[in-house]
Amino acid sequence: MLPLMASKVRLYVEHPLGEGQSVVLTQPQAHYLTGVMRLGVGAVISVLNGVDGEWDAELVEAGKRKGVLLCHAQTKPLQVPPDLWLLFAPIKKARTDFIVEKAAEMGAKRIVPIQTAYTNADRIRVEKLQAHVIEAVEQCGGTYVPQVTPLQKLGAVLDGWSPERRLMFCDETMLDQPSAMSGSAGPWAIIIGPEGGFSDPERTRLRAMPAATPVSLGPRILRADTAAVAAMTLWQSRFGDWQ
Ligand code: SAM
């Protein structure tokens, strides 16, 4: 039988990490480590900052309001995911939270909320979504933190589209088509529509883009959050770092 491993606390910090580097904790971080996780001086946790990989760090000062960590050794280098962006139209709050969380877990490099013709939300709280991403990265063992960009209009995003970035256009009108993906590895983006789907002009524009590949996600209409996970699974297993 395999020995049981104690799972180590992972904490994201906005601070450079390196051997001998001390990291002064914010009040919520100190509270989390000492008040919630009940750790005291001498406890070793994992820290990451999205840039310097993962490090073992020892709690050398511990209080409810303040604390200091001391970095010892790097335990993982920075692992940058494949160059995959997820473009999605925000839906209800809990489902939008789910999408960004899953995108971070599944290895998106950038998360791009877009406003389409049938998008209900006209604002999003980028900082809250970014905080969900950080929690997901802490939980899943990742070392890279994908950026959530501010809400942008789909038209503006497509106006500035780089032709080198392939676009996996998840098109709900392709239900009767095989879900085969074509193309090769490189920069890609997945685009998922809102609950109401894409408008006809949007679909026409997307289909006309040389970078776009319209893709079916099977014979049933998936909710946007399910579609995001299904599309990332399909892409990762074909071109990503799951192979
Ligand atoms: N209201 C639309 C309809 O009834 O046709 C469905 C929109 S669906 C809930 C939200 C988004 O998920 C779609 O715009 C599309 O990007 C994606 N999606 C859902 N099911 C799909 C499928 N079977 N194939 C491709 N994309 C799909």
GROMACS .gro file of C-alpha atoms and ligand atoms in nm:
model
  270
    1MET     CA    1   0.000   0.000   0.000
    2LEU     CA    2   0.126   0.347  -0.082
    3PRO     CA    3   0.207   0.565   0.221
    4LEU     CA    4  -0.044   0.841   0.286
    5MET     CA    5   0.105   1.182   0.203
    6ALA     CA    6  -0.002   1.484   0.407
    7SER     CA    7  -0.127   1.741   0.158
    8LYS     CA    8   0.074   2.060   0.195
    9VAL     CA    9  -0.093   2.399   0.198
   10ARG     CA   10  -0.029   2.591  -0.126
   11LEU     CA   11  -0.037   2.968  -0.117
   12TYR     CA   12  -0.018   3.225  -0.396
   13VAL     CA   13   0.183   3.534  -0.302
   14GLU     CA   14   0.255   3.851  -0.495
   15HIS     CA   15   0.621   3.851  -0.408
   16PRO     CA   16   0.945   3.735  -0.572
   17LEU     CA   17   1.048   3.383  -0.464
   18GLY     CA   18   1.399   3.244  -0.434
   19GLU     CA   19   1.634   3.071  -0.191
   20GLY     CA   20   1.655   3.265   0.136
   21GLN     CA   21   1.384   3.509   0.026
   22SER     CA   22   1.150   3.625   0.304
   23VAL     CA   23   0.788   3.689   0.219
   24VAL     CA   24   0.582   3.916   0.442
   25LEU     CA   25   0.224   3.789   0.446
   26THR     CA   26  -0.083   4.005   0.405
   27GLN     CA   27  -0.330   4.006   0.692
   28PRO     CA   28  -0.575   3.766   0.517
   29GLN     CA   29  -0.288   3.529   0.429
   30ALA     CA   30  -0.161   3.532   0.790
   31HIS     CA   31  -0.515   3.469   0.915
   32TYR     CA   32  -0.559   3.183   0.667
   33LEU     CA   33  -0.238   3.008   0.767
   34THR     CA   34  -0.261   3.056   1.143
   35GLY     CA   35  -0.634   3.098   1.212
   36VAL     CA   36  -0.785   2.866   0.948
   37MET     CA   37  -0.512   2.609   0.880
   38ARG     CA   38  -0.382   2.629   1.241
   39LEU     CA   39  -0.018   2.641   1.134
   40GLY     CA   40   0.252   2.774   1.363
   41VAL     CA   41   0.619   2.870   1.342
   42GLY     CA   42   0.818   2.591   1.176
   43ALA     CA   43   0.537   2.474   0.946
   44VAL     CA   44   0.643   2.431   0.584
   45ILE     CA   45   0.403   2.521   0.305
   46SER     CA   46   0.429   2.556  -0.074
   47VAL     CA   47   0.427   2.903  -0.224
   48LEU     CA   48   0.391   3.018  -0.583
   49ASN     CA   49   0.370   3.355  -0.751
   50GLY     CA   50   0.295   3.256  -1.111
   51VAL     CA   51   0.650   3.340  -1.221
   52ASP     CA   52   0.917   3.168  -1.009
   53GLY     CA   53   0.769   2.816  -0.984
   54GLU     CA   54   0.679   2.651  -0.653
   55TRP     CA   55   0.891   2.679  -0.340
   56ASP     CA   56   0.898   2.521   0.006
   57ALA     CA   57   0.862   2.803   0.255
   58GLU     CA   58   0.878   2.792   0.632
   59LEU     CA   59   0.661   3.001   0.858
   60VAL     CA   60   0.915   3.193   1.064
   61GLU     CA   61   0.679   3.446   1.219
   62ALA     CA   62   0.318   3.358   1.282
   63GLY     CA   63   0.043   3.579   1.415
   64LYS     CA   64  -0.326   3.623   1.338
   65ARG     CA   65  -0.255   3.955   1.162
   66LYS     CA   66   0.101   3.919   1.041
   67GLY     CA   67   0.339   3.650   0.940
   68VAL     CA   68   0.660   3.591   0.751
   69LEU     CA   69   0.765   3.298   0.533
   70LEU     CA   70   1.120   3.202   0.446
   71CYS     CA   71   1.178   3.028   0.111
   72HIS     CA   72   1.405   2.725   0.119
   73ALA     CA   73   1.411   2.518  -0.199
   74GLN     CA   74   1.230   2.519  -0.531
   75THR     CA   75   0.998   2.218  -0.559
   76LYS     CA   76   0.868   2.281  -0.914
   77PRO     CA   77   0.982   2.506  -1.195
   78LEU     CA   78   0.732   2.738  -1.363
   79GLN     CA   79   0.519   2.521  -1.593
   80VAL     CA   80   0.368   2.743  -1.859
   81PRO     CA   81   0.063   2.579  -2.023
   82PRO     CA   82   0.022   2.551  -2.401
   83ASP     CA   83  -0.076   2.875  -2.574
   84LEU     CA   84  -0.452   2.825  -2.545
   85TRP     CA   85  -0.696   3.107  -2.474
   86LEU     CA   86  -1.055   3.050  -2.368
   87LEU     CA   87  -1.300   3.307  -2.505
   88PHE     CA   88  -1.643   3.278  -2.345
   89ALA     CA   89  -1.952   3.489  -2.298
   90PRO     CA   90  -2.025   3.540  -1.925
   91ILE     CA   91  -2.343   3.374  -1.802
   92LYS     CA   92  -2.491   3.355  -1.451
   93LYS     CA   93  -2.240   3.430  -1.175
   94ALA     CA   94  -2.196   3.078  -1.037
   95ARG     CA   95  -2.159   2.932  -1.386
   96THR     CA   96  -1.912   3.202  -1.489
   97ASP     CA   97  -1.711   3.129  -1.173
   98PHE     CA   98  -1.718   2.761  -1.270
   99ILE     CA   99  -1.590   2.836  -1.622
  100VAL     CA  100  -1.289   3.038  -1.505
  101GLU     CA  101  -1.207   2.785  -1.233
  102LYS     CA  102  -1.215   2.495  -1.481
  103ALA     CA  103  -1.020   2.692  -1.742
  104ALA     CA  104  -0.740   2.743  -1.488
  105GLU     CA  105  -0.743   2.376  -1.385
  106MET     CA  106  -0.749   2.252  -1.742
  107GLY     CA  107  -0.455   2.461  -1.856
  108ALA     CA  108  -0.579   2.774  -2.032
  109LYS     CA  109  -0.309   3.035  -2.075
  110ARG     CA  110  -0.549   3.328  -2.090
  111ILE     CA  111  -0.918   3.367  -2.007
  112VAL     CA  112  -1.101   3.619  -2.224
  113PRO     CA  113  -1.461   3.714  -2.134
  114ILE     CA  114  -1.643   3.845  -2.441
  115GLN     CA  115  -1.967   4.033  -2.491
  116THR     CA  116  -2.166   3.887  -2.777
  117ALA     CA  117  -2.506   3.984  -2.921
  118TYR     CA  118  -2.690   3.752  -2.680
  119THR     CA  119  -2.466   3.795  -2.373
  120ASN     CA  120  -2.678   3.892  -2.072
  121ALA     CA  121  -2.397   4.034  -1.857
  122ASP     CA  122  -2.270   4.381  -1.943
  123ARG     CA  123  -2.011   4.385  -1.664
  124ILE     CA  124  -1.802   4.132  -1.481
  125ARG     CA  125  -1.585   4.156  -1.171
  126VAL     CA  126  -1.246   4.075  -1.314
  127GLU     CA  127  -1.071   4.085  -0.973
  128LYS     CA  128  -1.316   3.829  -0.829
  129LEU     CA  129  -1.273   3.604  -1.133
  130GLN     CA  130  -0.894   3.639  -1.104
  131ALA     CA  131  -0.921   3.539  -0.736
  132HIS     CA  132  -1.114   3.224  -0.840
  133VAL     CA  133  -0.838   3.146  -1.087
  134ILE     CA  134  -0.573   3.180  -0.816
  135GLU     CA  135  -0.768   2.949  -0.583
  136ALA     CA  136  -0.797   2.693  -0.863
  137VAL     CA  137  -0.424   2.710  -0.936
  138GLU     CA  138  -0.341   2.671  -0.565
  139GLN     CA  139  -0.570   2.369  -0.546
  140CYS     CA  140  -0.464   2.191  -0.867
  141GLY     CA  141  -0.087   2.206  -0.820
  142GLY     CA  142  -0.027   2.451  -1.105
  143THR     CA  143   0.249   2.708  -1.104
  144TYR     CA  144   0.121   2.940  -1.380
  145VAL     CA  145  -0.167   3.180  -1.319
  146PRO     CA  146  -0.373   3.255  -1.633
  147GLN     CA  147  -0.482   3.616  -1.665
  148VAL     CA  148  -0.852   3.703  -1.684
  149THR     CA  149  -0.889   3.998  -1.921
  150PRO     CA  150  -1.161   4.265  -1.888
  151LEU     CA  151  -1.491   4.210  -2.073
  152GLN     CA  152  -1.450   4.305  -2.441
  153LYS     CA  153  -1.693   4.314  -2.730
  154LEU     CA  154  -1.658   4.013  -2.958
  155GLY     CA  155  -1.634   4.240  -3.266
  156ALA     CA  156  -1.339   4.430  -3.119
  157VAL     CA  157  -1.160   4.107  -3.024
  158LEU     CA  158  -1.204   3.969  -3.377
  159ASP     CA  159  -1.097   4.302  -3.535
  160GLY     CA  160  -0.758   4.264  -3.365
  161TRP     CA  161  -0.726   3.889  -3.422
  162SER     CA  162  -0.381   3.764  -3.513
  163PRO     CA  163  -0.407   3.521  -3.809
  164GLU     CA  164  -0.149   3.290  -3.650
  165ARG     CA  165  -0.386   3.211  -3.363
  166ARG     CA  166  -0.623   2.934  -3.469
  167LEU     CA  167  -0.978   2.961  -3.341
  168MET     CA  168  -1.177   2.655  -3.235
  169PHE     CA  169  -1.525   2.789  -3.296
  170CYS     CA  170  -1.772   2.582  -3.093
  171ASP     CA  171  -2.076   2.609  -3.315
  172GLU     CA  172  -2.403   2.475  -3.177
  173THR     CA  173  -2.548   2.449  -3.530
  174MET     CA  174  -2.298   2.170  -3.611
  175LEU     CA  175  -2.475   1.908  -3.395
  176ASP     CA  176  -2.505   1.657  -3.679
  177GLN     CA  177  -2.136   1.684  -3.778
  178PRO     CA  178  -1.851   1.466  -3.647
  179SER     CA  179  -1.657   1.642  -3.374
  180ALA     CA  180  -1.319   1.593  -3.543
  181MET     CA  181  -1.064   1.868  -3.484
  182SER     CA  182  -0.821   1.961  -3.757
  183GLY     CA  183  -0.508   2.173  -3.759
  184SER     CA  184  -0.182   2.153  -3.574
  185ALA     CA  185  -0.035   2.265  -3.242
  186GLY     CA  186   0.055   2.631  -3.191
  187PRO     CA  187  -0.136   2.932  -3.063
  188TRP     CA  188  -0.507   2.856  -3.037
  189ALA     CA  189  -0.822   2.995  -2.881
  190ILE     CA  190  -1.153   2.826  -2.805
  191ILE     CA  191  -1.469   3.033  -2.837
  192ILE     CA  192  -1.791   2.943  -2.656
  193GLY     CA  193  -2.117   3.136  -2.693
  194PRO     CA  194  -2.371   3.241  -2.427
  195GLU     CA  195  -2.697   3.064  -2.328
  196GLY     CA  196  -2.863   3.215  -2.636
  197GLY     CA  197  -2.586   3.096  -2.867
  198PHE     CA  198  -2.424   3.307  -3.141
  199SER     CA  199  -2.627   3.544  -3.358
  200ASP     CA  200  -2.636   3.473  -3.733
  201PRO     CA  201  -2.404   3.768  -3.817
  202GLU     CA  202  -2.156   3.652  -3.552
  203ARG     CA  203  -2.164   3.297  -3.688
  204THR     CA  204  -2.114   3.424  -4.044
  205ARG     CA  205  -1.819   3.638  -3.937
  206LEU     CA  206  -1.657   3.360  -3.736
  207ARG     CA  207  -1.699   3.108  -4.015
  208ALA     CA  208  -1.542   3.347  -4.266
  209MET     CA  209  -1.223   3.385  -4.062
  210PRO     CA  210  -0.936   3.185  -4.216
  211ALA     CA  211  -0.807   3.112  -3.863
  212ALA     CA  212  -1.136   2.956  -3.752
  213THR     CA  213  -1.234   2.589  -3.747
  214PRO     CA  214  -1.604   2.534  -3.670
  215VAL     CA  215  -1.633   2.240  -3.433
  216SER     CA  216  -1.916   2.025  -3.304
  217LEU     CA  217  -1.914   1.911  -2.942
  218GLY     CA  218  -2.144   1.620  -3.014
  219PRO     CA  219  -2.510   1.569  -3.098
  220ARG     CA  220  -2.656   1.739  -2.790
  221ILE     CA  221  -2.665   2.110  -2.703
  222LEU     CA  222  -2.442   2.161  -2.401
  223ARG     CA  223  -2.472   2.438  -2.149
  224ALA     CA  224  -2.200   2.697  -2.200
  225ASP     CA  225  -2.011   2.583  -1.888
  226THR     CA  226  -2.024   2.219  -1.996
  227ALA     CA  227  -1.921   2.322  -2.348
  228ALA     CA  228  -1.615   2.507  -2.214
  229VAL     CA  229  -1.494   2.196  -2.028
  230ALA     CA  230  -1.572   1.964  -2.322
  231ALA     CA  231  -1.392   2.189  -2.571
  232MET     CA  232  -1.084   2.222  -2.353
  233THR     CA  233  -1.075   1.845  -2.306
  234LEU     CA  234  -1.096   1.793  -2.682
  235TRP     CA  235  -0.823   2.049  -2.750
  236GLN     CA  236  -0.591   1.935  -2.473
  237SER     CA  237  -0.610   1.571  -2.579
  238ARG     CA  238  -0.536   1.666  -2.943
  239PHE     CA  239  -0.278   1.947  -2.918
  240GLY     CA  240  -0.211   2.019  -2.551
  241ASP     CA  241   0.002   1.900  -2.263
  242TRP     CA  242  -0.210   1.594  -2.181
  243GLN     CA  243  -0.038   1.373  -2.433
  244SAM     N1  244  -2.921   2.860  -2.741
  244SAM     C1  245  -2.843   2.777  -2.827
  244SAM     C2  246  -2.930   2.681  -2.905
  244SAM     O1  247  -3.034   2.645  -2.853
  244SAM     O2  248  -2.888   2.638  -3.013
  244SAM     C3  249  -2.742   2.697  -2.743
  244SAM     C4  250  -2.627   2.773  -2.691
  244SAM     S1  251  -2.524   2.671  -2.588
  244SAM     C5  252  -2.615   2.668  -2.443
  244SAM     C6  253  -2.391   2.776  -2.548
  244SAM     C7  254  -2.265   2.759  -2.632
  244SAM     O3  255  -2.206   2.631  -2.607
  244SAM     C8  256  -2.283   2.763  -2.781
  244SAM     O4  257  -2.288   2.895  -2.833
  244SAM     C9  258  -2.161   2.687  -2.831
  244SAM     O5  259  -2.047   2.769  -2.834
  244SAM    C10  260  -2.144   2.582  -2.724
  244SAM     N2  261  -2.207   2.454  -2.757
  244SAM    C11  262  -2.303   2.391  -2.686
  244SAM     N3  263  -2.333   2.271  -2.740
  244SAM    C12  264  -2.253   2.258  -2.849
  244SAM    C13  265  -2.235   2.155  -2.945
  244SAM     N4  266  -2.302   2.040  -2.939
  244SAM     N5  267  -2.144   2.175  -3.043
  244SAM    C14  268  -2.073   2.290  -3.049
  244SAM     N6  269  -2.085   2.391  -2.960
  244SAM    C15  270  -2.173   2.375  -2.860
   0.00000   0.00000   0.00000
